[in-house]
Coordinates of C-alpha atoms and ligand atoms in Angstrom, one line a residue:
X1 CA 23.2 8.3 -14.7
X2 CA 20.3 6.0 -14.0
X3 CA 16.7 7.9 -13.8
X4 CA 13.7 6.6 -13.0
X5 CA 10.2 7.8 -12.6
X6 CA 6.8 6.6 -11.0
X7 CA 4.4 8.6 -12.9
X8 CA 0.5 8.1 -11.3
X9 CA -2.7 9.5 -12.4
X10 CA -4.4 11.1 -9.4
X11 CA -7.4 9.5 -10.8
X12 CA -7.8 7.0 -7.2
X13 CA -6.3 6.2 -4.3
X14 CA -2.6 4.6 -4.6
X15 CA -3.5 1.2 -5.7
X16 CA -0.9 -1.8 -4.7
X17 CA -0.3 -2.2 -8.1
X18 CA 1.1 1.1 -8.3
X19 CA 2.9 0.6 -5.3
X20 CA 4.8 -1.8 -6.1
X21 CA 5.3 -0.4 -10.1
X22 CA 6.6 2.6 -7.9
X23 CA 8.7 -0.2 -5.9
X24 CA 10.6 -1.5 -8.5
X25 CA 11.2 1.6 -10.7
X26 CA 12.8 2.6 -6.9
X27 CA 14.8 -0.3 -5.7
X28 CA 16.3 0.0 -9.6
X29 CA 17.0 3.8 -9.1
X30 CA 18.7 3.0 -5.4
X31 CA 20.7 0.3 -6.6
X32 CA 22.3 1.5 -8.9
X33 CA 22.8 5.3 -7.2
X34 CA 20.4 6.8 -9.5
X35 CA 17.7 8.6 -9.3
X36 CA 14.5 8.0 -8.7
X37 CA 11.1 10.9 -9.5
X38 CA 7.4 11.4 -9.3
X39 CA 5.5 13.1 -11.8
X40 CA 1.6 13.6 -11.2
X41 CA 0.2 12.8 -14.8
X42 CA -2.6 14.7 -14.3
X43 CA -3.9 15.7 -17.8
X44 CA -7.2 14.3 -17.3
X45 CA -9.1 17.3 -16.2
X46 CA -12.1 15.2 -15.6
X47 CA -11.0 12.5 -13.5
X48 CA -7.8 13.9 -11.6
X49 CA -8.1 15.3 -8.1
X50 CA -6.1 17.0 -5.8
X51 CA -7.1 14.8 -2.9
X52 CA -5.9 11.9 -4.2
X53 CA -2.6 13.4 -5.6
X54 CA -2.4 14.0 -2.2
X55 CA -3.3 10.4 -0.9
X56 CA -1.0 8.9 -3.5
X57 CA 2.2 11.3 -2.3
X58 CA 1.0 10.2 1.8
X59 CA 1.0 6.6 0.9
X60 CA 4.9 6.8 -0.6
X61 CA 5.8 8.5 1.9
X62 CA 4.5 6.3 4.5
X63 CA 6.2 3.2 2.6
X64 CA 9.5 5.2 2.6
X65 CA 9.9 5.3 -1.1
X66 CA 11.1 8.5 -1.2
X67 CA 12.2 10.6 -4.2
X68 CA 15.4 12.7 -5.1
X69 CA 14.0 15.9 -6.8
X70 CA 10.9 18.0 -7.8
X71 CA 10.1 21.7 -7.1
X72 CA 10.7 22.9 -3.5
X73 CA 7.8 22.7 -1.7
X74 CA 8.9 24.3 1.8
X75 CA 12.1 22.2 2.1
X76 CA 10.9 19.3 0.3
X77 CA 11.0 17.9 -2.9
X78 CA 7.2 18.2 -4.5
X79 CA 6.1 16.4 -7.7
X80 CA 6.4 17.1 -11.0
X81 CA 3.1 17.7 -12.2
X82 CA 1.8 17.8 -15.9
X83 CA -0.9 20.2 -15.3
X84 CA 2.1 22.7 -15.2
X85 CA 4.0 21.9 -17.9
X86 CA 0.8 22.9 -20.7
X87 CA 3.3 25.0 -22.4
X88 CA 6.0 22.3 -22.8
X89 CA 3.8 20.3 -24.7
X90 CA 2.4 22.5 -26.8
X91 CA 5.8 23.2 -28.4
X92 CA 7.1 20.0 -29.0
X93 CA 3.8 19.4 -31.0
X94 CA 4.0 22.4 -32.6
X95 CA 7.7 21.4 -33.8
X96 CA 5.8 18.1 -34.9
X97 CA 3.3 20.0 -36.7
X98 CA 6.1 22.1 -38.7
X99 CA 7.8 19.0 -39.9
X100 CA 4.5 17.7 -41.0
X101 CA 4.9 14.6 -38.9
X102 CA 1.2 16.2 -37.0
X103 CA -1.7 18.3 -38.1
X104 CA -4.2 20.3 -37.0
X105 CA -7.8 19.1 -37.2
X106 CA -10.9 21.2 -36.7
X107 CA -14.5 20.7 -35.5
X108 CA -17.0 22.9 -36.1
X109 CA -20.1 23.2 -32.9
X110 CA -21.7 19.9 -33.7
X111 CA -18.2 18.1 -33.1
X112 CA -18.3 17.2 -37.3
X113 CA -14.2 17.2 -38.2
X114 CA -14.2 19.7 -41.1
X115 CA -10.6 20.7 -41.6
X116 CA -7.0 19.2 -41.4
X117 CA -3.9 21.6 -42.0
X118 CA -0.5 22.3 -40.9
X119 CA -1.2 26.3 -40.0
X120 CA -2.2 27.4 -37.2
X121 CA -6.5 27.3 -37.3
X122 CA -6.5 30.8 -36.5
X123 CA -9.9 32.2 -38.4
X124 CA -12.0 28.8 -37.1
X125 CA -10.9 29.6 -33.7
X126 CA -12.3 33.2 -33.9
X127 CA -15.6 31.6 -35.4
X128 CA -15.3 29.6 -32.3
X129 CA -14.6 26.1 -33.6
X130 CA -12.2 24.1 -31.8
X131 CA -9.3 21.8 -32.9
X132 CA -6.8 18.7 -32.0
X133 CA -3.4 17.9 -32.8
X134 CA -3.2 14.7 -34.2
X135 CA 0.1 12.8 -35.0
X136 CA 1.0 11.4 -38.3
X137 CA 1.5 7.4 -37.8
X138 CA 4.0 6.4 -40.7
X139 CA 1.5 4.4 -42.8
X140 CA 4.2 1.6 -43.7
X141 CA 6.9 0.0 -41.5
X142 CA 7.4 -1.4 -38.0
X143 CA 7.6 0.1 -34.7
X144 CA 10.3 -2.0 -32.6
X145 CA 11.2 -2.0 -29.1
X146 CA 13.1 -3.9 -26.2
X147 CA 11.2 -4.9 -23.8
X148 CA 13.5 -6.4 -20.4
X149 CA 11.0 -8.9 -19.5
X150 CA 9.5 -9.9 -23.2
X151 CA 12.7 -9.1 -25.1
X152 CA 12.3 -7.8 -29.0
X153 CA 8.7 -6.3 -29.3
X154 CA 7.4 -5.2 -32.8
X155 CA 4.1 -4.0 -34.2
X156 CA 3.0 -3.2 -37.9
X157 CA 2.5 0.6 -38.0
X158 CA -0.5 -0.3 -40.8
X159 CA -2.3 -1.4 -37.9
X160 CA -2.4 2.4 -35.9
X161 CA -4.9 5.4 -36.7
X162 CA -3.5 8.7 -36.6
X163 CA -3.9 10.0 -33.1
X164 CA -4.5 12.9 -30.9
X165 CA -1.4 14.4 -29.2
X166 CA -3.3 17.7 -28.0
X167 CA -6.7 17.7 -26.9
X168 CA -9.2 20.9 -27.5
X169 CA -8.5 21.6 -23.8
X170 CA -5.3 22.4 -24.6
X171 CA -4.3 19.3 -22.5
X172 CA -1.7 16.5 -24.0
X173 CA -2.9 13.0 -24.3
X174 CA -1.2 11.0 -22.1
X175 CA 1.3 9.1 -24.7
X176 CA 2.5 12.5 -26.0
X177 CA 3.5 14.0 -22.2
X178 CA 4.8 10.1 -21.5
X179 CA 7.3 10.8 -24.2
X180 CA 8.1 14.3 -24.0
X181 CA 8.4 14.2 -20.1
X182 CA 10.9 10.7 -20.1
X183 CA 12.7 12.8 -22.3
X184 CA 13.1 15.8 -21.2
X185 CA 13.6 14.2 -17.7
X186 CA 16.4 12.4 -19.1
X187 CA 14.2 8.8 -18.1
X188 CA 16.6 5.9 -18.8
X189 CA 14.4 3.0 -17.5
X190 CA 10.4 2.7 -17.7
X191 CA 9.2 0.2 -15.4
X192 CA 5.2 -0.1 -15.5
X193 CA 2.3 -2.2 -16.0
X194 CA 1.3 -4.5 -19.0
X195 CA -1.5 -2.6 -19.0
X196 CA 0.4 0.1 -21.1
X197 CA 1.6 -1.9 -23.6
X198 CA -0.9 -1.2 -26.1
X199 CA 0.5 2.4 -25.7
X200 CA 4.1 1.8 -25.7
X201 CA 4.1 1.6 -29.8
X202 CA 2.6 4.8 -30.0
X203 CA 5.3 6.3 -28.0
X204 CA 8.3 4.9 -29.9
X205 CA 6.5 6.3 -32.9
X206 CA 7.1 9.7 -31.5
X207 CA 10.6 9.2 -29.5
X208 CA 11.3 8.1 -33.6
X209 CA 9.7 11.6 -35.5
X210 CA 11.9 13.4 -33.1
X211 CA 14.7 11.4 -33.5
X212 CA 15.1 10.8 -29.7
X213 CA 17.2 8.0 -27.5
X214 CA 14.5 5.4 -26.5
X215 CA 14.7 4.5 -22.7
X216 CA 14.9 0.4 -21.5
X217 CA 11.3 -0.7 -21.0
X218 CA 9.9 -3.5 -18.7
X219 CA 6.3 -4.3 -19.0
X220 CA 5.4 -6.2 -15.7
X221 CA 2.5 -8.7 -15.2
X222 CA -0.4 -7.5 -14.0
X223 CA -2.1 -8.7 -10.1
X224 CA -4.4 -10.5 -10.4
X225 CA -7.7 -11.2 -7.5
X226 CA -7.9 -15.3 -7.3
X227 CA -10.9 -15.5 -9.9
X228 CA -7.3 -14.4 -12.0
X229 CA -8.8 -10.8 -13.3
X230 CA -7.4 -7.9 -12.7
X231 CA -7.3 -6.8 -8.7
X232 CA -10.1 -4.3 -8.1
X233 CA -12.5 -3.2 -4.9
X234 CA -14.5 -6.8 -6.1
X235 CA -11.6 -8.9 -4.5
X236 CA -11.4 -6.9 -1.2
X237 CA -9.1 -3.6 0.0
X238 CA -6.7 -2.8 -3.1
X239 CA -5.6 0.7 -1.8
X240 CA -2.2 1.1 0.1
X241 CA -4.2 3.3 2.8
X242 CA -6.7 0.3 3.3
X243 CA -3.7 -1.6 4.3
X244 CA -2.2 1.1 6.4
X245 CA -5.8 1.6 7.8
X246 CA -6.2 -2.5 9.2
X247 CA -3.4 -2.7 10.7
X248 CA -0.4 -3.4 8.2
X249 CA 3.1 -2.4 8.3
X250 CA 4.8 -0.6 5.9
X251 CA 8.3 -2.7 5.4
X252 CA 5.3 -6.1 5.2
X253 CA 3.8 -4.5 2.9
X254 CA 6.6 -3.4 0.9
X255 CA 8.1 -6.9 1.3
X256 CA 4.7 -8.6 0.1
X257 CA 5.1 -5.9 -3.0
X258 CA 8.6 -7.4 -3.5
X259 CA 8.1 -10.9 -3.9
X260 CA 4.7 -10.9 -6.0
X261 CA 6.7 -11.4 -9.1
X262 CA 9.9 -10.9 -8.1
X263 CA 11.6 -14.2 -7.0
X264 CA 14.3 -13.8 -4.4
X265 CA 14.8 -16.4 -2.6
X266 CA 13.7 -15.3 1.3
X267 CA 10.4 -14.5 1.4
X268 CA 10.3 -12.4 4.9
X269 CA 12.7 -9.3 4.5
X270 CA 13.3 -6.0 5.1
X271 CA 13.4 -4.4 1.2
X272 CA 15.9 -1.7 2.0
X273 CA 18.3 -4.3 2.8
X274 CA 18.1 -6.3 -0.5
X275 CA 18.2 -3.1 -2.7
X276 CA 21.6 -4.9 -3.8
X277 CA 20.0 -7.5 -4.9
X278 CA 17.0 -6.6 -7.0
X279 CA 17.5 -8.0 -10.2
X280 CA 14.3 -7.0 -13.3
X281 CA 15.6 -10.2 -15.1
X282 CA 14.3 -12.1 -11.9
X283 CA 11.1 -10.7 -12.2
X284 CA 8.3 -13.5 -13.5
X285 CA 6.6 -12.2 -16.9
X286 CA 3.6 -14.0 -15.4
X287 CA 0.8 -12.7 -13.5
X288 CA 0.8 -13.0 -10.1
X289 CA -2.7 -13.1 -7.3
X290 CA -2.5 -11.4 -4.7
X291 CA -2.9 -13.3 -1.8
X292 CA -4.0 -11.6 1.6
X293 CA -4.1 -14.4 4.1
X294 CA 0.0 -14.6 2.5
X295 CA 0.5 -10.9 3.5
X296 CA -1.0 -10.9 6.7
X297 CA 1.3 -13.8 7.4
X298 CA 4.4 -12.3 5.9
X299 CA 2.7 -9.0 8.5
X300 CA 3.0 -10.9 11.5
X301 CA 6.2 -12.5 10.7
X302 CA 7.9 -8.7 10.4
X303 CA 5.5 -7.7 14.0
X304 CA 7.5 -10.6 15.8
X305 CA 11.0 -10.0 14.1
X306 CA 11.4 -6.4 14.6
X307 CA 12.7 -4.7 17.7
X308 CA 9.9 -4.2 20.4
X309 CA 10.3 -0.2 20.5
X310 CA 9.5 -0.6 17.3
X311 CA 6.9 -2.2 17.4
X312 CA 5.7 0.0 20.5
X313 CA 5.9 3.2 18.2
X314 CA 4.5 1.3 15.1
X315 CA 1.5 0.7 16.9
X316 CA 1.0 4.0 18.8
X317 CA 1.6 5.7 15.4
X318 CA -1.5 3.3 14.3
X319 CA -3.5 4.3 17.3
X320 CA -3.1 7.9 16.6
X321 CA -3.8 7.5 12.8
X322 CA -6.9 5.2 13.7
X323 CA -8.1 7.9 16.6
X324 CA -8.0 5.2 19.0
X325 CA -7.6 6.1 22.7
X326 CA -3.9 6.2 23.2
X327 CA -3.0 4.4 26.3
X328 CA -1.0 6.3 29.3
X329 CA 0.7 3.9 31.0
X330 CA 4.3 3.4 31.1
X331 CA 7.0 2.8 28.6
X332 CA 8.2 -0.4 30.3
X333 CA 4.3 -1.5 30.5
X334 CA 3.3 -0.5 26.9
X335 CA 6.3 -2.4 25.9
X336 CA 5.2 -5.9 28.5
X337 CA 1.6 -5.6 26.8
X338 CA 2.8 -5.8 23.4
X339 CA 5.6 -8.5 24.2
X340 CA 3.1 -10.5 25.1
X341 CA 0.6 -9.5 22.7
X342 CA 2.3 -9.7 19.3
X343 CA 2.7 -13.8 19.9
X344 CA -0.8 -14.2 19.2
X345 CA -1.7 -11.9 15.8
X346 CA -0.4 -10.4 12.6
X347 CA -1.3 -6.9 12.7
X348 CA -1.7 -4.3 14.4
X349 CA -5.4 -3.7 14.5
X350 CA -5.6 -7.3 16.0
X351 CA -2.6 -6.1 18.2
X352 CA -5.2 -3.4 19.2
X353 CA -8.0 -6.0 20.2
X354 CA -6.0 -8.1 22.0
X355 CA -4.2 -5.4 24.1
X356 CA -7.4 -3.4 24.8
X357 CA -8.1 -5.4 28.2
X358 CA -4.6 -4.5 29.2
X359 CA -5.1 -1.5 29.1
X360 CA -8.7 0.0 29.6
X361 CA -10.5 -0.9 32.7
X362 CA -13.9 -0.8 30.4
X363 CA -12.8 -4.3 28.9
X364 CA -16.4 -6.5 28.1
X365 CA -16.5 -10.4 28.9
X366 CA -17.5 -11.7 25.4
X367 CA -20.6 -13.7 25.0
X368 CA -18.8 -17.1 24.7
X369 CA -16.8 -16.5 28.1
X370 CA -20.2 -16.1 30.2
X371 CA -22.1 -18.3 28.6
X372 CA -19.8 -21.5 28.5
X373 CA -17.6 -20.2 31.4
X374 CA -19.2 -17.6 34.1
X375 CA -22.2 -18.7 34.4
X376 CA -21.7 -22.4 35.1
X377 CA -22.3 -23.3 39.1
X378 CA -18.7 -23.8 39.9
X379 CA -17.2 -20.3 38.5
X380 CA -18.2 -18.9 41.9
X381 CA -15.9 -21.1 43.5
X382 CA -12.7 -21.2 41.2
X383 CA -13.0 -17.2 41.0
X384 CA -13.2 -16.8 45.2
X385 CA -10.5 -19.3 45.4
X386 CA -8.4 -17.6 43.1
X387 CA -8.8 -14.3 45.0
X388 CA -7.9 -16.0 47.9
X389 CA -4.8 -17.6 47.0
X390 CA -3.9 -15.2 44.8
X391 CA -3.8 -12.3 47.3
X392 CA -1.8 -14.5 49.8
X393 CA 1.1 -14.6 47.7
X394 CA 4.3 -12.4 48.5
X395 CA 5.7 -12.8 45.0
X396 CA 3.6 -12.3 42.5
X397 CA 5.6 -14.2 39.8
X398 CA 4.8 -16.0 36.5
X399 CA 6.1 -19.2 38.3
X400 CA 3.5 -18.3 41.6
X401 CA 0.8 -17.4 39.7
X402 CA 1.1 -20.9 37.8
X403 CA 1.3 -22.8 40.8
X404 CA -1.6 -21.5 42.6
X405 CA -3.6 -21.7 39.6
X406 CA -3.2 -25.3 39.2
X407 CA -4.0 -25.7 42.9
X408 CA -6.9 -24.7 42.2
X409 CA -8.1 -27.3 39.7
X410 CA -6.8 -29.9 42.3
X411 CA -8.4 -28.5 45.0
X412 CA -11.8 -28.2 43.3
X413 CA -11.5 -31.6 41.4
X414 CA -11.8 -29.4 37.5
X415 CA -10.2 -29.9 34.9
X416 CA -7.0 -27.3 34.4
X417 CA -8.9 -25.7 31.3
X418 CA -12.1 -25.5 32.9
X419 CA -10.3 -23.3 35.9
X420 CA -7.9 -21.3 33.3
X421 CA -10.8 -20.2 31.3
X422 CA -12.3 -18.9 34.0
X423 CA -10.0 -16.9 35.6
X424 CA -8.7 -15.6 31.8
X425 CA -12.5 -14.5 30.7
X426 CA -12.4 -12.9 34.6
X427 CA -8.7 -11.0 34.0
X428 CA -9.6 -10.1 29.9
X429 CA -12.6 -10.8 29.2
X430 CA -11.8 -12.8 26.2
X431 CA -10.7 -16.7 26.0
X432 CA -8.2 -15.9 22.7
X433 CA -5.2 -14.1 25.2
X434 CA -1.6 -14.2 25.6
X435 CA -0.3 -16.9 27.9
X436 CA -2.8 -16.7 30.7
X437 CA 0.2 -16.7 34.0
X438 CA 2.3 -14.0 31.8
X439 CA -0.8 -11.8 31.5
X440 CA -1.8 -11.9 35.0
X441 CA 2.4 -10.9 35.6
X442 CA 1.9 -8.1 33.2
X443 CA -1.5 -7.0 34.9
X444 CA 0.1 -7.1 38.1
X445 CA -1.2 -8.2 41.6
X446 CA -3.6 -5.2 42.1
X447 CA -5.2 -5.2 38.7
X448 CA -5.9 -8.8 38.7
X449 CA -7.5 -9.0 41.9
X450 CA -9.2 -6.2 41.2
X451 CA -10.9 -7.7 38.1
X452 CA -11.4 -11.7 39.6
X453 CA -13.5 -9.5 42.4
X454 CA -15.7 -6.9 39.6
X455 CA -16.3 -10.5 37.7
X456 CA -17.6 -12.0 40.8
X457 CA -19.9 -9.1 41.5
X458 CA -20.5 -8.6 37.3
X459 CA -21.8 -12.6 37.7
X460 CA -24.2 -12.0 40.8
X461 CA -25.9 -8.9 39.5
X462 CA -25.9 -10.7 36.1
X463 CA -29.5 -11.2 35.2
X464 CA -30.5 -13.9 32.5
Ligands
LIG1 N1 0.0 7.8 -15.7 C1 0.2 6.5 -16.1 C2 -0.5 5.6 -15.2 O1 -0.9 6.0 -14.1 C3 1.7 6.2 -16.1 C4 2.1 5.1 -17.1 C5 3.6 5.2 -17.3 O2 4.3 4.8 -16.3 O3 4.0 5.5 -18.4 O4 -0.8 4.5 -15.5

């Protein structure tokens, strides 16, 4: 049985890097029918919190990496946690401690280390000193491993300190409940960043004094911000939920995940179709940079692929999570907006600018429109013809609406972009819009003559 584990730290919001460790350690668990956990490694007292636990859980969730058991948590699988597995711990070192492969070490109140022994510190803890565990490296020797993306890995054991396994909190260090955990929860594959693998040696050291199975390891590249260090808060949004926040979806997100080291040969799909074909020997042992003008694309590309309702519910759901106003009109004219709308931007907060004239009366004429557009002597004229002519026609068509519009710009002897510019500033109150005739369609007769005639008036009350 294949079992594999995302463990965070709820030290920070659920960082992309993480998400897309958590991706991979997934897509391996689904294709192969395994399994596939979290475990909250909080045993940093100081720096874990229970509001980002929380944000990390929310942000799988919302990608849809979903995991296969944990305690029940009213219906639902919660995460393992660390925190609540002290005990645990503290008897596997103890074991360690009885085969003198750790010791006890003891610091008296001005943190000096006056003691190491294999019993139990029993009359300095009633004089109020506290102690470690520390493991026994073997002082000779090499600690080997296999590594899926760098192959044979080996370090000289000379080179490692003795280290603590169990801090004076009580609390393991995090490469003791790394092991113990994997192994106990019967871990066959550990997929994380290269970041850890300084620490990987110490862990085979103590997988080896206990004379446990080692799982496969896979060490993968770090992202990188394009001044190629590490991706942090100085390159721009790194958490999922600033993603989720400006407007991305989920499966683009996901799909960006997927292909920043992994090479597949698509570059826009939907990940839980190509769980089949996710291959860790196809993923680059070189670090990748994360590119967001790439992501937005790859954003937009899954806004205009997808089914419309989708899309419709997508962005309501964004509305909601944003506390935008939700609109009230119909399905069917929800649905016209964004068919119209999603031509023109890649996500969903720009879906939100763009659609915001279709459907709040309160739209505002941007400053470029009325300078360069409204305010010129012959808007008067193009925006009273258009009423005109406009109002005069039985069918109110895309093909109509084109027609008379070009009229216009014959009739008045200006040029076609001149007239359309106009009237699209009047009807949105932007110049960046869906096709100008489809929008008036969508608007309707009514609306649109309603708006040509509160932009006449809006120009001749307009003071300068
Ligand atoms: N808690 C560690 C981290 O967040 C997990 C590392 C591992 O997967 O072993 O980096």
């Amino acid at each position: 049985m294949i079992r594999l584990r995302f463990a965070p730290s709820p030290t920070g919001f659920l960082h992309v890097g993480g998400a897309r460790t958590a991706l991979f350690n997934w897509l391996y668990a689904r294709k192969n029918n395994g399994s596939f956990i979290i475990r909250i490694e909080d045993t940093d007292t100081q720096r874990s919190t229970k509001e980002y636990e929380k944000n990390i859980l929310e942000a799988l969730k919302w990608l849809g990496l979903t995991w296969d058991e944990g305690p029940d948590i009213n219906g639902e699988f919660g995460p393992y946690r660390q925190s609540e597995r002290l005990d645990i711990y503290k008897k596997y070192a103890q074991q360690l401690v009885n085969e003198k492969k750790a010791y006890y070490v003891i610091f008296d109140d001005k943190n000096n280390e006056i003691q190491k022994q294999y019993t139990y510190p029993e009359e300095y803890i009633e004089k109020g000193y506290s102690f470690v565990i520390k493991f026994s490296v073997p002082k000779e020797g090499k600690t080997k491993f296999y590594d899926f993306l760098k192959g044979e890995m080996e370090f000289e054991n000379k080179y490692f300190d003795d280290f603590i396994i169990i801090k004076s909190n009580g609390y393991p260090t995090y490469n003791f409940a790394v092991v113990i955990d994997d192994h106990l929860m019967k871990i066959t594959h550990v997929f994380r960043g290269e970041d850890h693998l300084s620490n990987t040696p110490k862990q085979i050291m103590i997988y080896n004094s206990f004379n446990w199975e080692l799982p496969i390891f896979m060490h993968i590249p770090l992202i990188l911000g394009d001044d190629r260090t590490p991706l942090s808060k100085r390159h721009g949004g790194t958490s999922v939920n600033f993603f989720k926040e400006n407007g991305f979806l989920s499966d683009a997100l996901l799909n960006y995940l997927a292909i920043l080291g992994w090479s597949v040969e698509e570059e826009v799909f939907n990940v839980f179709e190509k769980i089949k074909e996710f291959e860790p020997s196809k993923i680059s042992n070189k670090s990748v940079v994360f590119d967001y003008k790439k992501l937005e694309w790859i954003n937009g590309q899954h806004l205009r692929n997808k089914p419309i309702r989708e899309i419709v519910n997508a962005f309501l759901d964004y509305l909601k999570s944003e506390n935008y106003i939700v609109p009230n009109h119909t399905e069917d004219y929800i649905e016209n907006v964004i068919k119209i709308c999603r031509e023109k931007i890649n996500t969903l907060q720009q879906l939100f600018d763009i659609s915001y004239p279709f459907f709040h009366e309160d739209y505002k004429y941007e400053e470029n429109y009325v300078k360069k557009f409204l305010l010129k002597p012959e808007a008067t004229s193009i925006l009273t013809l258009a009423i005109d002519e406009l109002s005069k026609l039985e069918l109110f068509s895309i093909e109509e609406i084109e027609k008379v519009l070009r009229n216009i710009s014959s009739k008045l002897n200006l040029g076609t972009k001149k007239v359309f510019q106009t009237i699209r500033g009047a009807v949105l109150g932007k110049l960046v819009t869906p096709g100008l005739f489809e929008s008036m369609y969508v608007l309707g007769k009514k609306r649109t003559l309603e708006r040509l005639n509160k932009t006449l008036l809006f120009r001749e009350n307009y003071e300068i």
